[in-house]
XYZ file of C-alpha atoms in Angstrom:
588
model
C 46.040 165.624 145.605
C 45.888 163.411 148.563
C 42.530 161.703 146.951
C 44.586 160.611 144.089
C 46.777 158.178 146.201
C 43.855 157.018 148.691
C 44.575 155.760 152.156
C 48.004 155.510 153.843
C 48.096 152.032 152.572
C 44.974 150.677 150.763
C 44.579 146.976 151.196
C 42.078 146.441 148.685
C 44.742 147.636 146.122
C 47.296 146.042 147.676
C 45.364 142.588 146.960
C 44.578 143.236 143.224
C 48.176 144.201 142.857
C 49.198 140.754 144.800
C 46.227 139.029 142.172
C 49.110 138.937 139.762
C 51.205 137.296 141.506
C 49.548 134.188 141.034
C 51.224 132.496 138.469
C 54.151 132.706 140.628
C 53.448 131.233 143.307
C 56.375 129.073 143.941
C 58.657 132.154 143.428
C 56.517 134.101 145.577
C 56.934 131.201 148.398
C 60.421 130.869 147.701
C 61.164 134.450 148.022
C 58.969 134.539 151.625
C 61.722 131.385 152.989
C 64.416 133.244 152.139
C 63.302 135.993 153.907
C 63.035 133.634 156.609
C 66.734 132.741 156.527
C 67.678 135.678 156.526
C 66.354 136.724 159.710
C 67.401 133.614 161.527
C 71.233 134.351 160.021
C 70.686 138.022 161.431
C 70.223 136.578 165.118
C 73.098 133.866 164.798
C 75.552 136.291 163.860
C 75.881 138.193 167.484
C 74.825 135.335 168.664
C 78.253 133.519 167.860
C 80.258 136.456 168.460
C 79.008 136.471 171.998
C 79.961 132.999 172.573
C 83.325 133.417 170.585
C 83.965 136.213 173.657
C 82.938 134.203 176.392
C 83.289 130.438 175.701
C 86.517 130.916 173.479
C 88.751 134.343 174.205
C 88.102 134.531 177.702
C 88.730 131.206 178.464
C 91.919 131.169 176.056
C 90.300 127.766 174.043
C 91.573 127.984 170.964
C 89.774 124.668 169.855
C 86.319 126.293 170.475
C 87.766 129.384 168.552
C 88.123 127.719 165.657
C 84.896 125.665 165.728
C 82.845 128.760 166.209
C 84.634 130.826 163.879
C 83.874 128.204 161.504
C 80.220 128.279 162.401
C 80.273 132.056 162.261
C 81.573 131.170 158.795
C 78.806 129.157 157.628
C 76.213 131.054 159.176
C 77.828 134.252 157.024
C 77.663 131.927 153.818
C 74.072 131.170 154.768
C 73.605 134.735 154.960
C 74.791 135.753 151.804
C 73.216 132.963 149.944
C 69.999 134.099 151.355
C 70.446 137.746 150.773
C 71.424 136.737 146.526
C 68.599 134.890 146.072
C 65.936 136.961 148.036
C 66.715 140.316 146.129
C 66.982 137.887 142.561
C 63.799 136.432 143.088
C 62.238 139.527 144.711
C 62.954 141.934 141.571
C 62.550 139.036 139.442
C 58.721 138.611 140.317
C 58.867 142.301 140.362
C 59.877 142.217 136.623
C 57.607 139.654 135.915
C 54.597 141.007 136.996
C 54.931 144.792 135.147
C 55.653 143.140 132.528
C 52.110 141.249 132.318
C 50.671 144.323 133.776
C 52.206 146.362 130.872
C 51.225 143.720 128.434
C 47.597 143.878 129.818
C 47.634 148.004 129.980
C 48.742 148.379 126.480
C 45.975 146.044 124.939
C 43.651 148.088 126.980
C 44.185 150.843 125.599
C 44.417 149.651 122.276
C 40.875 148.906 122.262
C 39.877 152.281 123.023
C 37.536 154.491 121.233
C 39.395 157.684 119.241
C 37.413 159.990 122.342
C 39.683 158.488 124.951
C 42.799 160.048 123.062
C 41.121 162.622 122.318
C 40.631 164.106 125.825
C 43.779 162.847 126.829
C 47.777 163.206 127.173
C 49.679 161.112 125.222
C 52.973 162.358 127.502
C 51.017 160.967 131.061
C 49.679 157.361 129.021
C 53.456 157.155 128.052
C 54.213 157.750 131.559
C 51.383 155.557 133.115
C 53.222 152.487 130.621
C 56.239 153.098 131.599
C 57.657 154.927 134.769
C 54.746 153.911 136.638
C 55.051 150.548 135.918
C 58.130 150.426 137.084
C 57.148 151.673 140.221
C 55.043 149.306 140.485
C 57.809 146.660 140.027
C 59.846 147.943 142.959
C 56.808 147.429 145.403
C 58.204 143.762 145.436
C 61.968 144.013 144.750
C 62.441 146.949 146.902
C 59.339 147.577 148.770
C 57.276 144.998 150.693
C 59.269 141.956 150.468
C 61.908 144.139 151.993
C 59.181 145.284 154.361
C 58.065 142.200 155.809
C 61.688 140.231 155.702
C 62.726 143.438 158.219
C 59.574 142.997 160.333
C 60.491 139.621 160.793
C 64.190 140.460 161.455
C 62.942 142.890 164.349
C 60.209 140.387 165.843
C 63.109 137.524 166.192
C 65.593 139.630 167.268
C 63.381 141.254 169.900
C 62.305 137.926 171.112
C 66.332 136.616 171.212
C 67.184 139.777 173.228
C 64.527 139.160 175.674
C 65.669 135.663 176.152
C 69.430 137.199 176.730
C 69.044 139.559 178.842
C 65.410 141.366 179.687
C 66.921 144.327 181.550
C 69.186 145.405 179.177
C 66.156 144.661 176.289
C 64.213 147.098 177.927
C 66.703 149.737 178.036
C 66.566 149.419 173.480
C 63.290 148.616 173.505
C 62.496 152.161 175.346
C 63.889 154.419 172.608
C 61.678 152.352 169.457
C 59.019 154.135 170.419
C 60.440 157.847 169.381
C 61.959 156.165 166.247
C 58.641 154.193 165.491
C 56.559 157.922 165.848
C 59.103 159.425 164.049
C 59.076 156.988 161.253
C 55.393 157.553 161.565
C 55.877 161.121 160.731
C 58.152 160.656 157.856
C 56.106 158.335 156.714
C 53.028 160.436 156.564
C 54.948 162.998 154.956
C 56.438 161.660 152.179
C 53.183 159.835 151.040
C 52.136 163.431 149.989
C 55.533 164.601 148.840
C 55.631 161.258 146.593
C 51.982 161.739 144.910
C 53.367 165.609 144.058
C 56.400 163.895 142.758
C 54.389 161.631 140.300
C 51.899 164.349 139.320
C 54.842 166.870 138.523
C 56.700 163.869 136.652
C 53.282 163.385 134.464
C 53.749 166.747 133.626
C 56.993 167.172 132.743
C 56.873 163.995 130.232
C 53.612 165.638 128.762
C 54.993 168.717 128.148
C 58.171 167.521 126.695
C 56.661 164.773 124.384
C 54.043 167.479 122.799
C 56.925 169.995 122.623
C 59.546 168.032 120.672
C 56.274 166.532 118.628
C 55.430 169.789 117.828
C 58.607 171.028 117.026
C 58.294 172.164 113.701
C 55.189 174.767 115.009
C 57.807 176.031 117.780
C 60.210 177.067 115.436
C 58.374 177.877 112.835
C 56.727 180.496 115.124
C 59.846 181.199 116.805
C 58.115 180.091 120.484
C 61.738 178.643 121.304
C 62.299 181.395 124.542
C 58.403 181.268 125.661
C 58.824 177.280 125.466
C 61.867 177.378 127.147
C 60.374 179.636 130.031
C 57.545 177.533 130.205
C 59.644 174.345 130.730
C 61.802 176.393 133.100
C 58.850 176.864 135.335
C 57.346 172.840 135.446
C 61.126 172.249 135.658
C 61.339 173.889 138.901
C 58.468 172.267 140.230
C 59.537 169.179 138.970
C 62.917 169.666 141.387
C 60.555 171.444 144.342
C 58.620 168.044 144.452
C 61.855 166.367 144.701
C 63.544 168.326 146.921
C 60.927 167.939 149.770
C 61.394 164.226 149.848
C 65.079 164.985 150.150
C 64.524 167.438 152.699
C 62.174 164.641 154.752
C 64.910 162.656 154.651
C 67.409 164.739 155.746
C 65.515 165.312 158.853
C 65.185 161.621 159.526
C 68.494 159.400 159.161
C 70.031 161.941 161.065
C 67.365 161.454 163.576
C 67.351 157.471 163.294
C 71.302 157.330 163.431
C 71.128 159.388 166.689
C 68.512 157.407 168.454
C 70.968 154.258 167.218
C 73.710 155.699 168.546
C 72.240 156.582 171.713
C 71.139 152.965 172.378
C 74.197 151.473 171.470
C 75.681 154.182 174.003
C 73.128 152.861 176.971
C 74.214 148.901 176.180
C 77.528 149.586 177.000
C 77.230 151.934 179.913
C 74.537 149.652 181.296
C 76.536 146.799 180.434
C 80.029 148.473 182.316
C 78.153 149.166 185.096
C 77.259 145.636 185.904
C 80.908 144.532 185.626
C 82.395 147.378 187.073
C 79.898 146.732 190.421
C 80.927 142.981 189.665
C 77.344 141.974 188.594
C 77.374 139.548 185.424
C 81.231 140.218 185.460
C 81.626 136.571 183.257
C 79.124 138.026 180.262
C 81.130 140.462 178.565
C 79.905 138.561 174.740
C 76.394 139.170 176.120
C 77.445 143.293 175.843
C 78.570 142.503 172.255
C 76.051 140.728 171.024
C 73.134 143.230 172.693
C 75.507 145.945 170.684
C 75.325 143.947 166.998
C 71.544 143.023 167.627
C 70.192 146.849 168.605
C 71.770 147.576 164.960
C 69.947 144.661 163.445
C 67.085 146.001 164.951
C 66.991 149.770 164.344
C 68.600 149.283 160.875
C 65.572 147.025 159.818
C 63.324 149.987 161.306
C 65.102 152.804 159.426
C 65.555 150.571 156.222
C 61.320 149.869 157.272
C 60.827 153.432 156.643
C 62.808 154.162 153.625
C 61.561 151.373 152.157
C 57.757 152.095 152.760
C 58.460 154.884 150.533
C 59.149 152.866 147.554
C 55.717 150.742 148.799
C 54.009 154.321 148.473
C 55.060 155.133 145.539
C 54.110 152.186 143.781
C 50.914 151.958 145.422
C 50.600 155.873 144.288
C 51.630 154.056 140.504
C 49.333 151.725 140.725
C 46.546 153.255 141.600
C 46.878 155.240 138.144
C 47.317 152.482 136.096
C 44.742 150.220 137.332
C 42.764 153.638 137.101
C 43.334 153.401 133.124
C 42.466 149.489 133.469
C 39.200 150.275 134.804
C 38.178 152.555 132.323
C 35.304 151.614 130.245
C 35.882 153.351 126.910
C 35.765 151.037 124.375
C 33.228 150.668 121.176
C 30.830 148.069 122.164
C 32.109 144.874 120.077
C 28.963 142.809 121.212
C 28.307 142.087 116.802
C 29.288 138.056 116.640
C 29.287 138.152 112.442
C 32.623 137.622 110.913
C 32.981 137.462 106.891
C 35.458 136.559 105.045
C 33.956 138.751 102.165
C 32.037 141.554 101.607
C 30.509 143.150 98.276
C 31.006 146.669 99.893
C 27.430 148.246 99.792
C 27.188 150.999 102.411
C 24.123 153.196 103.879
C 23.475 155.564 105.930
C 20.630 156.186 107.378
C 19.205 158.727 109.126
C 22.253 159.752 111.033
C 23.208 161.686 113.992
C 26.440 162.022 115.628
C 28.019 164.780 117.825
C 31.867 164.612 119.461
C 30.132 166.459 122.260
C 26.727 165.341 123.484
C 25.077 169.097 122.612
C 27.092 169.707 119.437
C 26.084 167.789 116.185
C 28.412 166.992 113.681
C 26.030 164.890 111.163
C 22.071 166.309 111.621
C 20.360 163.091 110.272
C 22.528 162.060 107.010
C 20.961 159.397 104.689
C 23.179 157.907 101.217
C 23.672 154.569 99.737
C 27.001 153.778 97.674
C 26.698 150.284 95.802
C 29.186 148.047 95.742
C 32.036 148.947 92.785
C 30.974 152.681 92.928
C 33.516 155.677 93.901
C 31.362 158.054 95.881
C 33.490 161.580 96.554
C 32.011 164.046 99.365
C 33.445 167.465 99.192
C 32.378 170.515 101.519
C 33.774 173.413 103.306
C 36.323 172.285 106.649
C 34.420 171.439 109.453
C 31.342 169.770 107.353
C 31.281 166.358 108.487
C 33.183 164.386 105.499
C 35.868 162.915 108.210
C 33.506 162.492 110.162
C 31.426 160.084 108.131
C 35.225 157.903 107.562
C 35.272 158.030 111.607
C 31.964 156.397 112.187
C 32.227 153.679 109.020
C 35.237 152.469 110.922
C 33.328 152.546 114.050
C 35.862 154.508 115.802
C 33.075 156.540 117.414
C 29.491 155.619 118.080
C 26.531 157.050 116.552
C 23.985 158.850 118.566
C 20.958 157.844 115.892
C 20.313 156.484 112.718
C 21.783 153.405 111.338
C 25.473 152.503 109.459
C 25.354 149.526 107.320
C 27.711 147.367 104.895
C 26.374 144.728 102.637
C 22.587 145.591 104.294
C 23.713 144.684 107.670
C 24.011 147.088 110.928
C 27.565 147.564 111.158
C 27.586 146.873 114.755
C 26.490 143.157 113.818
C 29.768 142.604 112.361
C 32.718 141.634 114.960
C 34.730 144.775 115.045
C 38.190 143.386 113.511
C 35.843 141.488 110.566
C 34.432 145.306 109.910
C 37.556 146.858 109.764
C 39.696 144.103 108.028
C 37.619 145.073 104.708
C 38.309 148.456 104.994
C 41.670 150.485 103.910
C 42.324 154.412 104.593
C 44.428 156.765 103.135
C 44.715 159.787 105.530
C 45.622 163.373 104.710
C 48.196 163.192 107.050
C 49.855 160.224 107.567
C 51.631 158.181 110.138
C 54.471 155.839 109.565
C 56.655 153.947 112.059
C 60.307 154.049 113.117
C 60.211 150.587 110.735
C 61.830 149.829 106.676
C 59.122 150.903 103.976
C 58.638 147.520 103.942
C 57.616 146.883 107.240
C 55.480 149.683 106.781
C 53.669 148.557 103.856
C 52.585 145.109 105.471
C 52.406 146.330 109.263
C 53.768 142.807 109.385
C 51.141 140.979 107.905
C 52.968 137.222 107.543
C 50.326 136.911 104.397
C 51.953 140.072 102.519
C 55.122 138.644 101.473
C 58.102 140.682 99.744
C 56.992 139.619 96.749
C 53.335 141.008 96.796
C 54.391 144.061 98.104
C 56.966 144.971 94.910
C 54.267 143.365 92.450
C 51.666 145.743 94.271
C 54.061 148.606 93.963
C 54.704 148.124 89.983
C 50.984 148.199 88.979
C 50.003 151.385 90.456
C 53.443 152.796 89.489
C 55.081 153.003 92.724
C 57.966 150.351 91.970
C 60.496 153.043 90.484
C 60.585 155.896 93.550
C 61.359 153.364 96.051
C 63.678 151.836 93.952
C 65.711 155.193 93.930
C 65.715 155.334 97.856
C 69.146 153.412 99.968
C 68.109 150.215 99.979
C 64.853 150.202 98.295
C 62.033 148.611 100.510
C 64.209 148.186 103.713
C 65.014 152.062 103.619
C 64.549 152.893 107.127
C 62.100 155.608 106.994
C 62.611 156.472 110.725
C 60.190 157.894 113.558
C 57.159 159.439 111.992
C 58.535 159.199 107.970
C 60.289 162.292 108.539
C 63.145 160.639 105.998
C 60.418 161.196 103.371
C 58.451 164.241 101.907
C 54.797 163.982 102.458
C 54.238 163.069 98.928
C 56.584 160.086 99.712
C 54.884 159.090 102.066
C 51.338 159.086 100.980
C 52.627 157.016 98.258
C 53.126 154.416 100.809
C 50.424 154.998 102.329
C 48.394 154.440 99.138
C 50.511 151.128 98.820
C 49.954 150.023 102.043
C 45.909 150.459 101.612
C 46.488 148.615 98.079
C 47.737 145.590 99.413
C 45.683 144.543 101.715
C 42.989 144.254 98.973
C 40.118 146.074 100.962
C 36.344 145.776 99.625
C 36.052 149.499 100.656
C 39.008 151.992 100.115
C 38.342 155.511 101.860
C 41.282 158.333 100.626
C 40.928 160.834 103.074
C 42.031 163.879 101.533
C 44.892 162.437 100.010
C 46.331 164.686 97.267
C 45.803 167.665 99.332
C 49.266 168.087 100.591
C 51.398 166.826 97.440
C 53.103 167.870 94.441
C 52.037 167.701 90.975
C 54.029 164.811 90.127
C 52.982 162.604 93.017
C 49.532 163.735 92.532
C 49.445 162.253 88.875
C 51.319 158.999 90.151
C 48.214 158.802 92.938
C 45.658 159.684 90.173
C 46.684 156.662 88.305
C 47.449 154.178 91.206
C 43.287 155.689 92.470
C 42.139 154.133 88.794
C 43.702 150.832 89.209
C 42.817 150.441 92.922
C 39.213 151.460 92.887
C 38.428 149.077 89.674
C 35.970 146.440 91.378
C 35.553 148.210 94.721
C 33.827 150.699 96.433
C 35.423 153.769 96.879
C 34.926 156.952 98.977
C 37.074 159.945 98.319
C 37.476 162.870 100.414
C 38.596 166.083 98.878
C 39.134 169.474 98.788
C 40.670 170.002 95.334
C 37.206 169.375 93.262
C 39.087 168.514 90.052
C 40.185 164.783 91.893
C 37.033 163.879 92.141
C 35.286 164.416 88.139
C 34.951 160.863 87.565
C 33.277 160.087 90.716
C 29.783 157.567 89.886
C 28.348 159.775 92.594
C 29.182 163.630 94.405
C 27.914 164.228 98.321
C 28.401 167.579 98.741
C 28.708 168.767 102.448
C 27.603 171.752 104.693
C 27.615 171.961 108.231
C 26.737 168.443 109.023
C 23.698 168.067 106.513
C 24.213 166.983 102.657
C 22.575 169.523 100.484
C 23.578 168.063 97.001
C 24.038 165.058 95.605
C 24.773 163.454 91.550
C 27.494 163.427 89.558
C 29.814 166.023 88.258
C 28.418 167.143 85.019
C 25.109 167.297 86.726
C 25.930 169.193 90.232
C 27.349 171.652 87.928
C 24.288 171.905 85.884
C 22.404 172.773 88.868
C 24.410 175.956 89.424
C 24.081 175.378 93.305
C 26.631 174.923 95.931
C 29.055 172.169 94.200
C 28.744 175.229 91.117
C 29.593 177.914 92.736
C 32.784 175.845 94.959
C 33.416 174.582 91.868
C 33.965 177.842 89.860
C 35.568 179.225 92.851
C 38.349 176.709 92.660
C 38.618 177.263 89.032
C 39.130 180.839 89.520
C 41.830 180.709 92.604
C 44.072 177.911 89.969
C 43.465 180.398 87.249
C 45.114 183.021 88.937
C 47.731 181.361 90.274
């Protein structure tokens, strides 16, 4: 656990993190003079109320009362102005830089391959974007801005208590070093108490984010009290984590306050002493002031070590998510060809692809489908007919062999060119928290209102929005769960439809809908595959009759291939799935 958050303090992460700082310089300077200011304010203050004692009340000079409380004044404004604008500008840079670290994190991970997200938690890349980010924002409005404006509090105040009085210096300056080893200590501590606290956090949002996805299963299998038990348990380790740090903490303000108290104790006993033997008898401000600058120096040192925990646990944040930025998994985009156009001839050749390096999925695949053809690939679950979708779209990278549109190596083509010809309709499908419309042209500026409702009447899908509140700015909310999932592969299907792909790929996308919708999808597959090539997935063999050309599927190798009438003519494997299709719908 301790490997995950590195060294006490790791410079060379501290410098990348500072790295984005850069394009605020002047707010980063500005921030560093207040800072400044503040700790010269910190030593005037006593300072003046020393003199007050002993230039003004003792001597009964009312005058020189009122010109220093004035000053006192000022140097208070000064104070507070100081104060304002170093913790504005300190969480303002904060702000500023998470947010062009979240900015650069999320396009990051945005280009990565489908395997990334595959082998990992959506729960701890929700909590890497956001909770650690923000972590990583209080390292400069909390952490070491803070840090370094106390450090330079201490050093001048130090220095102006020498000056004062050296005797009475030494007397404070001979309790920092318990405090200092017990801040050491604490520190130590709560580095590892604060790397369990993140890891049980990742957890906790992982576990809840796949639970209330997953909802539907939990109920459904009535897992409700195991789930609950479950959560119970990374619950209390959530708290446990917690609860150390509290229980650190508990152990050291106490102990910092005492130490305070002690010295502030020692200044005035010292300080008596001297008058009451008639030594220094004239300097009773000096007494005050020592008292007001120990607390501006052991404050700075306890606020030191509370706020080095915040530093921690941002540099504990940031290692993760610069972690996540230094991951390499992204498809190679090195192809430099972008078209405007493509006719939409694919091929496969020869190829070989596995999800794990000694499991093949394909086992050396080989088909050509011309441009304007529909091509359908059935086969058992598990064949390899999602598979082939995965790798046209490049969302995974071939181990062999050879993918190519329009006689060209797909990997030639500039990945956003490739996939801008290309439309899917999935079996299950994902809509945002956004209106239908919105969801239909993901935005597109170039897919006005207009095309969408002209797109929607000619493959017939006009009249069921129509009937829904509001029509195309229906909100269907998170995850289309306002619609049935014949609803929504209708929009799916409309979505694909207008943005006038060469190649449309339905991915098993009547399998999950009534026979209504399926007729409406039937008819809106007709129009839409007129003039481009076409790849249907499916299951349900009776989608798929009019097909120019039948792959069928098994275990990664395709071990028929023609059309309909003439697969069943064979009386092989499309026959006999075939027939057995027949026979299930028959008895039903």
């Amino acid at each position: 656990m301790d490997q995950e958050g590195g060294k006490a303090f790791d410079l060379r992460l501290f410098n990348r993190l500072m790295e984005h700082t850069k394009p605020y310089r002047l707010t980063f300077y500005g921030v560093a003079l207040a800072a400044i200011l503040i700790s010269g304010f910190a030593v005037l203050t006593p300072l003046l109320v020393g003199d007050i004692v002993d230039e003004a009340i003792k001597q009964e000079d009312a005058k020189e009362l009122l010109n220093l409380v004035l000053a006192l004044g000022g140097v208070l404004i000064g104070q507070v102005i100081s104060q304002l604008l170093f913790n504005y500008y300190a969480n303002w840079l904060g702000e500023s830089v998470i947010r062009d670290v979240r900015i650069r994190l999320f396009r990051h991970m945005m280009g990565f391959r489908m395997k990334y997200f595959d082998n990992s938690s959506i729960g701890v890349l929700v909590t890497r974007s956001v909770a650690d980010l923000q972590r990583i924002g209080e390292i400069f409005s909390q952490g070491f801005f803070v840090i370094v404006a106390d450090l330079l509090k201490m050093l001048v105040v130090a220095i102006t208590m020498l000056v004062i009085n050296w005797k009475l210096s030494l007397i404070v300056f001979s309790l920092l070093p318990l405090i200092i080893y017990a801040t050491r200590l604490f520190q130590k501590a709560m580095k590892k108490a604060f790397i369990d606290v993140r890891a049980q956090v990742s957890n906790l949002n992982s576990f809840v984010q796949e639970r209330i996805t997953g909802m539907k299963i939990v109920q459904l299998f009535t897992r409700e009290k195991i789930e609950s038990r479950k959560f119970r348990e990374i619950n209390k380790k959530h708290q446990d984590a917690w609860l150390k740090t509290v229980w650190y903490n508990s152990f050291f303000f106490p102990i910092a306050d005492i130490v305070s108290s002690i010295t502030v104790g020692l200044i005035v006993w010292y300080g008596g002493l001297l008058n009451v033997t008639n030594v220094n008898v004239e300097e009773y401000g000096m007494i005050f002031s020592f008292i007001m600058l120990s607390g501006e120096l052991f404050r700075p040192l306890r606020q030191i070590a509370d706020k080095f925990n915040t530093l921690q646990m941002g540099m504990v944040a940031a290692n993760r998510v610069f972690k996540i930025l230094d991951t390499k998994s992204h498809i190679e985009d090195a192809g430099t060809l972008v078209k405007e156009e493509v006719k939409g001839d694919i091929s496969f050749r020869d190829v070989r692809f596995g999800y794990l390096p000694d499991e093949e999925v394909l086992k050396g695949i080989s088909f050509e489908v011309k441009a304007g053809q529909t091509m359908a690939i059935v086969g058992a679950t598990g064949a390899g007919k999602s598979t082939i979708i995965n790798l046209l779209n490049r969302f995974y990278e071939i181990q062999s062999g050879s993918i190519c549109v329009d006689d060209i190596d797909a990997r030639e083509y500039k990945l956003a060119s490739l996939r801008s010809h290309i439309a899917i309709v999935l079996q299950d499908v994902f809509l945002f928290a956004d209106t239908i419309a919105n969801n239909i042209s993901l935005k597109d500026p170039n897919i006005t209102p207009e095309t969408i409702e002209a797109a929607a009447r000619q493959i017939g899908v006009h009249e069921f929005i129509s009937t829904l509140p509001g029509g195309y700015q229906y909100n269907v909310k998170e995850r289309g769960t306002m619609l049935s999932s014949g609803q929504r592969q209708l929009i799916a299907f409309l979505r694909a439809y207008v943005s006038n792909p060469s190649i449309l790929v339905l991915d098993e996308a009547t399998s999950s809908v009534d026979t209504y919708t399926e007729r409406l999808i039937q008819k809106a597959t007709d129009k839409v595959t007129e003039g481009r090539t076409s790849i249907i997935i499916a299951h349900r063999l009776a989608t798929v009759k009019k097909a120019d050309k039948i792959l069928v599927m098994d275990a990664g190798r395709i071990v028929e291939t023609g059309t309909h009438k003439e697969l069943l003519k064979k009386g092989g494997y499309y026959s006999n799935l075939y027939e057995a299709q027949f026979l299930a719908e028959e008895v039903a």
